[in-house]
């Protein structure tokens, strides 16, 4: 089925652009997944994106997943509530001091609980200080991301509340992707 897909690209150009969210109440912590794990990366990707049509990485092989998570300058930061993964943010250092927030989101059961704003704030702050953890990297001068009309209904507002500004909009006709959810039959 053909759909109209709108993709918005947003950016921050200074660490002072970040407007952090108030941390959620309760036992929520954000930690870096310091040991690269293709299995954990794929788990997060499918658990977060399964119901919002993330499909670009589904056909990747184990070797391709390893290449992504082991790439220098790539970091995965995970929010946990009482020890359970709630969502993640994936950062990728690019050329010339640019860091992309490649993926960001929450597992469906954790949405609507104020964890997303906190995780995005935390991940964006880590994008701004990424060079501190990767010797030889240029200091971050720009953090950017994209979101689309298939993402969650609160995604754009969260990005804007955190201080991201729109710099590009693209509209295209595309075929609606089919995802199995975190596992086949998850939506049945």
PDB file of N, CA and C in Angstrom, residues 29-98:
ATOM      1  N   UNK A  29      17.246   4.810  35.394  1.00  0.00           N
ATOM      2  CA  UNK A  29      18.648   5.167  35.175  1.00  0.00           C
ATOM      3  C   UNK A  29      18.968   5.007  33.696  1.00  0.00           C
ATOM      4  N   UNK A  30      19.949   5.764  33.230  1.00  0.00           N
ATOM      5  CA  UNK A  30      20.420   5.650  31.855  1.00  0.00           C
ATOM      6  C   UNK A  30      21.887   5.252  31.918  1.00  0.00           C
ATOM      7  N   UNK A  31      22.213   4.181  31.194  1.00  0.00           N
ATOM      8  CA  UNK A  31      23.585   3.669  31.188  1.00  0.00           C
ATOM      9  C   UNK A  31      24.021   3.386  29.771  1.00  0.00           C
ATOM     10  N   UNK A  32      25.310   3.547  29.544  1.00  0.00           N
ATOM     11  CA  UNK A  32      25.877   3.217  28.246  1.00  0.00           C
ATOM     12  C   UNK A  32      26.081   1.715  28.161  1.00  0.00           C
ATOM     13  N   UNK A  33      25.710   1.132  27.023  1.00  0.00           N
ATOM     14  CA  UNK A  33      26.008  -0.275  26.747  1.00  0.00           C
ATOM     15  C   UNK A  33      27.466  -0.310  26.285  1.00  0.00           C
ATOM     16  N   UNK A  34      28.366  -0.473  27.211  1.00  0.00           N
ATOM     17  CA  UNK A  34      29.796  -0.339  26.926  1.00  0.00           C
ATOM     18  C   UNK A  34      30.397  -1.533  26.196  1.00  0.00           C
ATOM     19  N   UNK A  35      29.772  -2.686  26.309  1.00  0.00           N
ATOM     20  CA  UNK A  35      30.244  -3.863  25.590  1.00  0.00           C
ATOM     21  C   UNK A  35      29.399  -3.989  24.325  1.00  0.00           C
ATOM     22  N   UNK A  36      29.995  -3.754  23.150  1.00  0.00           N
ATOM     23  CA  UNK A  36      29.204  -3.852  21.914  1.00  0.00           C
ATOM     24  C   UNK A  36      28.612  -5.249  21.753  1.00  0.00           C
ATOM     25  N   UNK A  37      27.313  -5.294  21.508  1.00  0.00           N
ATOM     26  CA  UNK A  37      26.613  -6.564  21.364  1.00  0.00           C
ATOM     27  C   UNK A  37      25.598  -6.454  20.235  1.00  0.00           C
ATOM     28  N   UNK A  38      25.834  -7.202  19.171  1.00  0.00           N
ATOM     29  CA  UNK A  38      24.896  -7.210  18.049  1.00  0.00           C
ATOM     30  C   UNK A  38      23.517  -7.671  18.507  1.00  0.00           C
ATOM     31  N   UNK A  39      23.468  -8.675  19.372  1.00  0.00           N
ATOM     32  CA  UNK A  39      22.191  -9.206  19.848  1.00  0.00           C
ATOM     33  C   UNK A  39      21.398  -8.152  20.629  1.00  0.00           C
ATOM     34  N   UNK A  40      22.096  -7.433  21.519  1.00  0.00           N
ATOM     35  CA  UNK A  40      21.418  -6.418  22.322  1.00  0.00           C
ATOM     36  C   UNK A  40      20.967  -5.254  21.443  1.00  0.00           C
ATOM     37  N   UNK A  41      21.813  -4.847  20.495  1.00  0.00           N
ATOM     38  CA  UNK A  41      21.437  -3.782  19.570  1.00  0.00           C
ATOM     39  C   UNK A  41      20.194  -4.136  18.782  1.00  0.00           C
ATOM     40  N   UNK A  42      20.141  -5.364  18.277  1.00  0.00           N
ATOM     41  CA  UNK A  42      18.974  -5.787  17.505  1.00  0.00           C
ATOM     42  C   UNK A  42      17.734  -5.905  18.395  1.00  0.00           C
ATOM     43  N   UNK A  43      17.923  -6.405  19.615  1.00  0.00           N
ATOM     44  CA  UNK A  43      16.800  -6.474  20.552  1.00  0.00           C
ATOM     45  C   UNK A  43      16.187  -5.095  20.768  1.00  0.00           C
ATOM     46  N   UNK A  44      17.022  -4.091  21.061  1.00  0.00           N
ATOM     47  CA  UNK A  44      16.515  -2.741  21.299  1.00  0.00           C
ATOM     48  C   UNK A  44      15.800  -2.196  20.071  1.00  0.00           C
ATOM     49  N   UNK A  45      16.409  -2.387  18.906  1.00  0.00           N
ATOM     50  CA  UNK A  45      15.830  -1.898  17.657  1.00  0.00           C
ATOM     51  C   UNK A  45      14.439  -2.490  17.416  1.00  0.00           C
ATOM     52  N   UNK A  46      14.299  -3.799  17.559  1.00  0.00           N
ATOM     53  CA  UNK A  46      12.996  -4.425  17.298  1.00  0.00           C
ATOM     54  C   UNK A  46      11.988  -4.143  18.408  1.00  0.00           C
ATOM     55  N   UNK A  47      12.453  -4.102  19.654  1.00  0.00           N
ATOM     56  CA  UNK A  47      11.529  -3.855  20.767  1.00  0.00           C
ATOM     57  C   UNK A  47      10.968  -2.439  20.712  1.00  0.00           C
ATOM     58  N   UNK A  48      11.792  -1.467  20.329  1.00  0.00           N
ATOM     59  CA  UNK A  48      11.337  -0.081  20.249  1.00  0.00           C
ATOM     60  C   UNK A  48      10.598   0.182  18.944  1.00  0.00           C
ATOM     61  N   UNK A  49      11.139  -0.291  17.840  1.00  0.00           N
ATOM     62  CA  UNK A  49      10.610   0.093  16.538  1.00  0.00           C
ATOM     63  C   UNK A  49       9.611  -0.845  15.908  1.00  0.00           C
ATOM     64  N   UNK A  50       9.345  -1.969  16.536  1.00  0.00           N
ATOM     65  CA  UNK A  50       8.459  -2.958  15.932  1.00  0.00           C
ATOM     66  C   UNK A  50       7.061  -2.482  15.638  1.00  0.00           C
ATOM     67  N   UNK A  51       6.523  -1.590  16.469  1.00  0.00           N
ATOM     68  CA  UNK A  51       5.151  -1.134  16.248  1.00  0.00           C
ATOM     69  C   UNK A  51       5.074   0.203  15.506  1.00  0.00           C
ATOM     70  N   UNK A  52       6.242   0.801  15.208  1.00  0.00           N
ATOM     71  CA  UNK A  52       6.229   2.086  14.495  1.00  0.00           C
ATOM     72  C   UNK A  52       6.987   1.983  13.168  1.00  0.00           C
ATOM     73  N   UNK A  53       6.978   0.787  12.613  1.00  0.00           N
ATOM     74  CA  UNK A  53       7.442   0.555  11.242  1.00  0.00           C
ATOM     75  C   UNK A  53       8.939   0.725  11.017  1.00  0.00           C
ATOM     76  N   UNK A  54       9.770   0.528  12.033  1.00  0.00           N
ATOM     77  CA  UNK A  54      11.198   0.507  11.781  1.00  0.00           C
ATOM     78  C   UNK A  54      11.501  -0.801  11.058  1.00  0.00           C
ATOM     79  N   UNK A  55      12.011  -0.709   9.864  1.00  0.00           N
ATOM     80  CA  UNK A  55      12.272  -1.941   9.109  1.00  0.00           C
ATOM     81  C   UNK A  55      13.609  -1.929   8.376  1.00  0.00           C
ATOM     82  N   UNK A  56      14.294  -0.782   8.332  1.00  0.00           N
ATOM     83  CA  UNK A  56      15.509  -0.702   7.528  1.00  0.00           C
ATOM     84  C   UNK A  56      16.612  -1.645   7.994  1.00  0.00           C
ATOM     85  N   UNK A  57      16.681  -1.944   9.264  1.00  0.00           N
ATOM     86  CA  UNK A  57      17.735  -2.823   9.769  1.00  0.00           C
ATOM     87  C   UNK A  57      17.299  -4.279   9.920  1.00  0.00           C
ATOM     88  N   UNK A  58      16.045  -4.586   9.698  1.00  0.00           N
ATOM     89  CA  UNK A  58      15.576  -5.961   9.880  1.00  0.00           C
ATOM     90  C   UNK A  58      16.334  -6.985   9.031  1.00  0.00           C
ATOM     91  N   UNK A  59      16.669  -6.662   7.778  1.00  0.00           N
ATOM     92  CA  UNK A  59      17.365  -7.677   6.975  1.00  0.00           C
ATOM     93  C   UNK A  59      18.873  -7.789   7.236  1.00  0.00           C
ATOM     94  N   UNK A  60      19.418  -6.976   8.149  1.00  0.00           N
ATOM     95  CA  UNK A  60      20.862  -7.018   8.371  1.00  0.00           C
ATOM     96  C   UNK A  60      21.313  -8.348   8.960  1.00  0.00           C
ATOM     97  N   UNK A  61      22.498  -8.765   8.548  1.00  0.00           N
ATOM     98  CA  UNK A  61      23.091  -9.993   9.082  1.00  0.00           C
ATOM     99  C   UNK A  61      23.727  -9.711  10.438  1.00  0.00           C
ATOM    100  N   UNK A  62      24.099 -10.785  11.115  1.00  0.00           N
ATOM    101  CA  UNK A  62      24.800 -10.655  12.393  1.00  0.00           C
ATOM    102  C   UNK A  62      26.084  -9.850  12.208  1.00  0.00           C
ATOM    103  N   UNK A  63      26.826 -10.120  11.148  1.00  0.00           N
ATOM    104  CA  UNK A  63      28.076  -9.401  10.886  1.00  0.00           C
ATOM    105  C   UNK A  63      27.814  -7.907  10.670  1.00  0.00           C
ATOM    106  N   UNK A  64      26.739  -7.572   9.986  1.00  0.00           N
ATOM    107  CA  UNK A  64      26.409  -6.159   9.765  1.00  0.00           C
ATOM    108  C   UNK A  64      26.020  -5.470  11.068  1.00  0.00           C
ATOM    109  N   UNK A  65      25.281  -6.163  11.931  1.00  0.00           N
ATOM    110  CA  UNK A  65      24.954  -5.612  13.243  1.00  0.00           C
ATOM    111  C   UNK A  65      26.221  -5.393  14.063  1.00  0.00           C
ATOM    112  N   UNK A  66      27.126  -6.355  14.033  1.00  0.00           N
ATOM    113  CA  UNK A  66      28.391  -6.197  14.767  1.00  0.00           C
ATOM    114  C   UNK A  66      29.155  -4.982  14.265  1.00  0.00           C
ATOM    115  N   UNK A  67      29.182  -4.809  12.953  1.00  0.00           N
ATOM    116  CA  UNK A  67      29.890  -3.663  12.380  1.00  0.00           C
ATOM    117  C   UNK A  67      29.307  -2.346  12.902  1.00  0.00           C
ATOM    118  N   UNK A  68      28.004  -2.271  12.996  1.00  0.00           N
ATOM    119  CA  UNK A  68      27.349  -1.049  13.492  1.00  0.00           C
ATOM    120  C   UNK A  68      27.714  -0.787  14.944  1.00  0.00           C
ATOM    121  N   UNK A  69      27.521  -1.778  15.817  1.00  0.00           N
ATOM    122  CA  UNK A  69      27.704  -1.539  17.252  1.00  0.00           C
ATOM    123  C   UNK A  69      29.166  -1.424  17.652  1.00  0.00           C
ATOM    124  N   UNK A  70      30.075  -1.938  16.826  1.00  0.00           N
ATOM    125  CA  UNK A  70      31.500  -1.866  17.142  1.00  0.00           C
ATOM    126  C   UNK A  70      32.209  -0.682  16.492  1.00  0.00           C
ATOM    127  N   UNK A  71      31.518   0.077  15.671  1.00  0.00           N
ATOM    128  CA  UNK A  71      32.128   1.215  14.974  1.00  0.00           C
ATOM    129  C   UNK A  71      32.586   2.258  15.989  1.00  0.00           C
ATOM    130  N   UNK A  72      33.854   2.679  15.916  1.00  0.00           N
ATOM    131  CA  UNK A  72      34.325   3.732  16.832  1.00  0.00           C
ATOM    132  C   UNK A  72      33.482   5.001  16.679  1.00  0.00           C
ATOM    133  N   UNK A  73      33.063   5.549  17.813  1.00  0.00           N
ATOM    134  CA  UNK A  73      32.223   6.736  17.794  1.00  0.00           C
ATOM    135  C   UNK A  73      30.742   6.425  17.828  1.00  0.00           C
ATOM    136  N   UNK A  74      30.387   5.137  17.823  1.00  0.00           N
ATOM    137  CA  UNK A  74      28.990   4.733  17.974  1.00  0.00           C
ATOM    138  C   UNK A  74      28.770   4.346  19.429  1.00  0.00           C
ATOM    139  N   UNK A  75      27.698   4.872  20.004  1.00  0.00           N
ATOM    140  CA  UNK A  75      27.359   4.551  21.384  1.00  0.00           C
ATOM    141  C   UNK A  75      25.865   4.282  21.490  1.00  0.00           C
ATOM    142  N   UNK A  76      25.527   3.338  22.347  1.00  0.00           N
ATOM    143  CA  UNK A  76      24.129   3.040  22.666  1.00  0.00           C
ATOM    144  C   UNK A  76      23.940   3.316  24.157  1.00  0.00           C
ATOM    145  N   UNK A  77      22.992   4.191  24.451  1.00  0.00           N
ATOM    146  CA  UNK A  77      22.642   4.533  25.825  1.00  0.00           C
ATOM    147  C   UNK A  77      21.235   4.009  26.087  1.00  0.00           C
ATOM    148  N   UNK A  78      21.077   3.288  27.187  1.00  0.00           N
ATOM    149  CA  UNK A  78      19.828   2.588  27.472  1.00  0.00           C
ATOM    150  C   UNK A  78      19.209   3.108  28.768  1.00  0.00           C
ATOM    151  N   UNK A  79      17.917   3.401  28.714  1.00  0.00           N
ATOM    152  CA  UNK A  79      17.162   3.746  29.920  1.00  0.00           C
ATOM    153  C   UNK A  79      16.621   2.449  30.505  1.00  0.00           C
ATOM    154  N   UNK A  80      16.772   2.309  31.798  1.00  0.00           N
ATOM    155  CA  UNK A  80      16.256   1.149  32.529  1.00  0.00           C
ATOM    156  C   UNK A  80      15.305   1.643  33.607  1.00  0.00           C
ATOM    157  N   UNK A  81      14.188   0.951  33.759  1.00  0.00           N
ATOM    158  CA  UNK A  81      13.311   1.204  34.891  1.00  0.00           C
ATOM    159  C   UNK A  81      13.316  -0.049  35.750  1.00  0.00           C
ATOM    160  N   UNK A  82      13.779   0.098  36.968  1.00  0.00           N
ATOM    161  CA  UNK A  82      13.882  -1.020  37.907  1.00  0.00           C
ATOM    162  C   UNK A  82      14.604  -2.207  37.262  1.00  0.00           C
ATOM    163  N   UNK A  83      15.651  -1.914  36.494  1.00  0.00           N
ATOM    164  CA  UNK A  83      16.474  -2.956  35.897  1.00  0.00           C
ATOM    165  C   UNK A  83      16.010  -3.479  34.552  1.00  0.00           C
ATOM    166  N   UNK A  84      14.858  -3.027  34.065  1.00  0.00           N
ATOM    167  CA  UNK A  84      14.314  -3.492  32.789  1.00  0.00           C
ATOM    168  C   UNK A  84      14.571  -2.454  31.711  1.00  0.00           C
ATOM    169  N   UNK A  85      15.118  -2.862  30.548  1.00  0.00           N
ATOM    170  CA  UNK A  85      15.323  -1.881  29.473  1.00  0.00           C
ATOM    171  C   UNK A  85      13.997  -1.234  29.074  1.00  0.00           C
ATOM    172  N   UNK A  86      13.992   0.107  29.028  1.00  0.00           N
ATOM    173  CA  UNK A  86      12.786   0.862  28.695  1.00  0.00           C
ATOM    174  C   UNK A  86      12.892   1.534  27.328  1.00  0.00           C
ATOM    175  N   UNK A  87      14.105   1.770  26.863  1.00  0.00           N
ATOM    176  CA  UNK A  87      14.308   2.439  25.587  1.00  0.00           C
ATOM    177  C   UNK A  87      15.776   2.726  25.390  1.00  0.00           C
ATOM    178  N   UNK A  88      16.091   3.313  24.238  1.00  0.00           N
ATOM    179  CA  UNK A  88      17.501   3.590  23.966  1.00  0.00           C
ATOM    180  C   UNK A  88      17.674   4.753  23.014  1.00  0.00           C
ATOM    181  N   UNK A  89      18.910   5.245  22.996  1.00  0.00           N
ATOM    182  CA  UNK A  89      19.334   6.253  22.041  1.00  0.00           C
ATOM    183  C   UNK A  89      20.668   5.788  21.470  1.00  0.00           C
ATOM    184  N   UNK A  90      20.776   5.791  20.145  1.00  0.00           N
ATOM    185  CA  UNK A  90      22.004   5.373  19.466  1.00  0.00           C
ATOM    186  C   UNK A  90      22.646   6.597  18.831  1.00  0.00           C
ATOM    187  N   UNK A  91      23.907   6.843  19.199  1.00  0.00           N
ATOM    188  CA  UNK A  91      24.672   7.978  18.689  1.00  0.00           C
ATOM    189  C   UNK A  91      25.706   7.492  17.693  1.00  0.00           C
ATOM    190  N   UNK A  92      25.952   8.297  16.672  1.00  0.00           N
ATOM    191  CA  UNK A  92      27.000   7.969  15.703  1.00  0.00           C
ATOM    192  C   UNK A  92      27.792   9.227  15.386  1.00  0.00           C
ATOM    193  N   UNK A  93      29.091   9.205  15.716  1.00  0.00           N
ATOM    194  CA  UNK A  93      29.972  10.315  15.365  1.00  0.00           C
ATOM    195  C   UNK A  93      30.192  10.295  13.862  1.00  0.00           C
ATOM    196  N   UNK A  94      30.012  11.440  13.246  1.00  0.00           N
ATOM    197  CA  UNK A  94      30.239  11.582  11.809  1.00  0.00           C
ATOM    198  C   UNK A  94      31.410  12.538  11.614  1.00  0.00           C
ATOM    199  N   UNK A  95      31.686  12.936  10.409  1.00  0.00           N
ATOM    200  CA  UNK A  95      32.826  13.807  10.119  1.00  0.00           C
ATOM    201  C   UNK A  95      32.597  15.223  10.646  1.00  0.00           C
ATOM    202  N   UNK A  96      33.689  15.918  10.868  1.00  0.00           N
ATOM    203  CA  UNK A  96      33.665  17.351  11.177  1.00  0.00           C
ATOM    204  C   UNK A  96      32.891  17.718  12.428  1.00  0.00           C
ATOM    205  N   UNK A  97      32.944  16.892  13.470  1.00  0.00           N
ATOM    206  CA  UNK A  97      32.298  17.233  14.722  1.00  0.00           C
ATOM    207  C   UNK A  97      30.789  17.116  14.725  1.00  0.00           C
ATOM    208  N   UNK A  98      30.260  16.328  13.810  1.00  0.00           N
ATOM    209  CA  UNK A  98      28.814  16.126  13.732  1.00  0.00           C
ATOM    210  C   UNK A  98      28.465  14.787  14.375  1.00  0.00           C
TER     211      UNK A  98
END
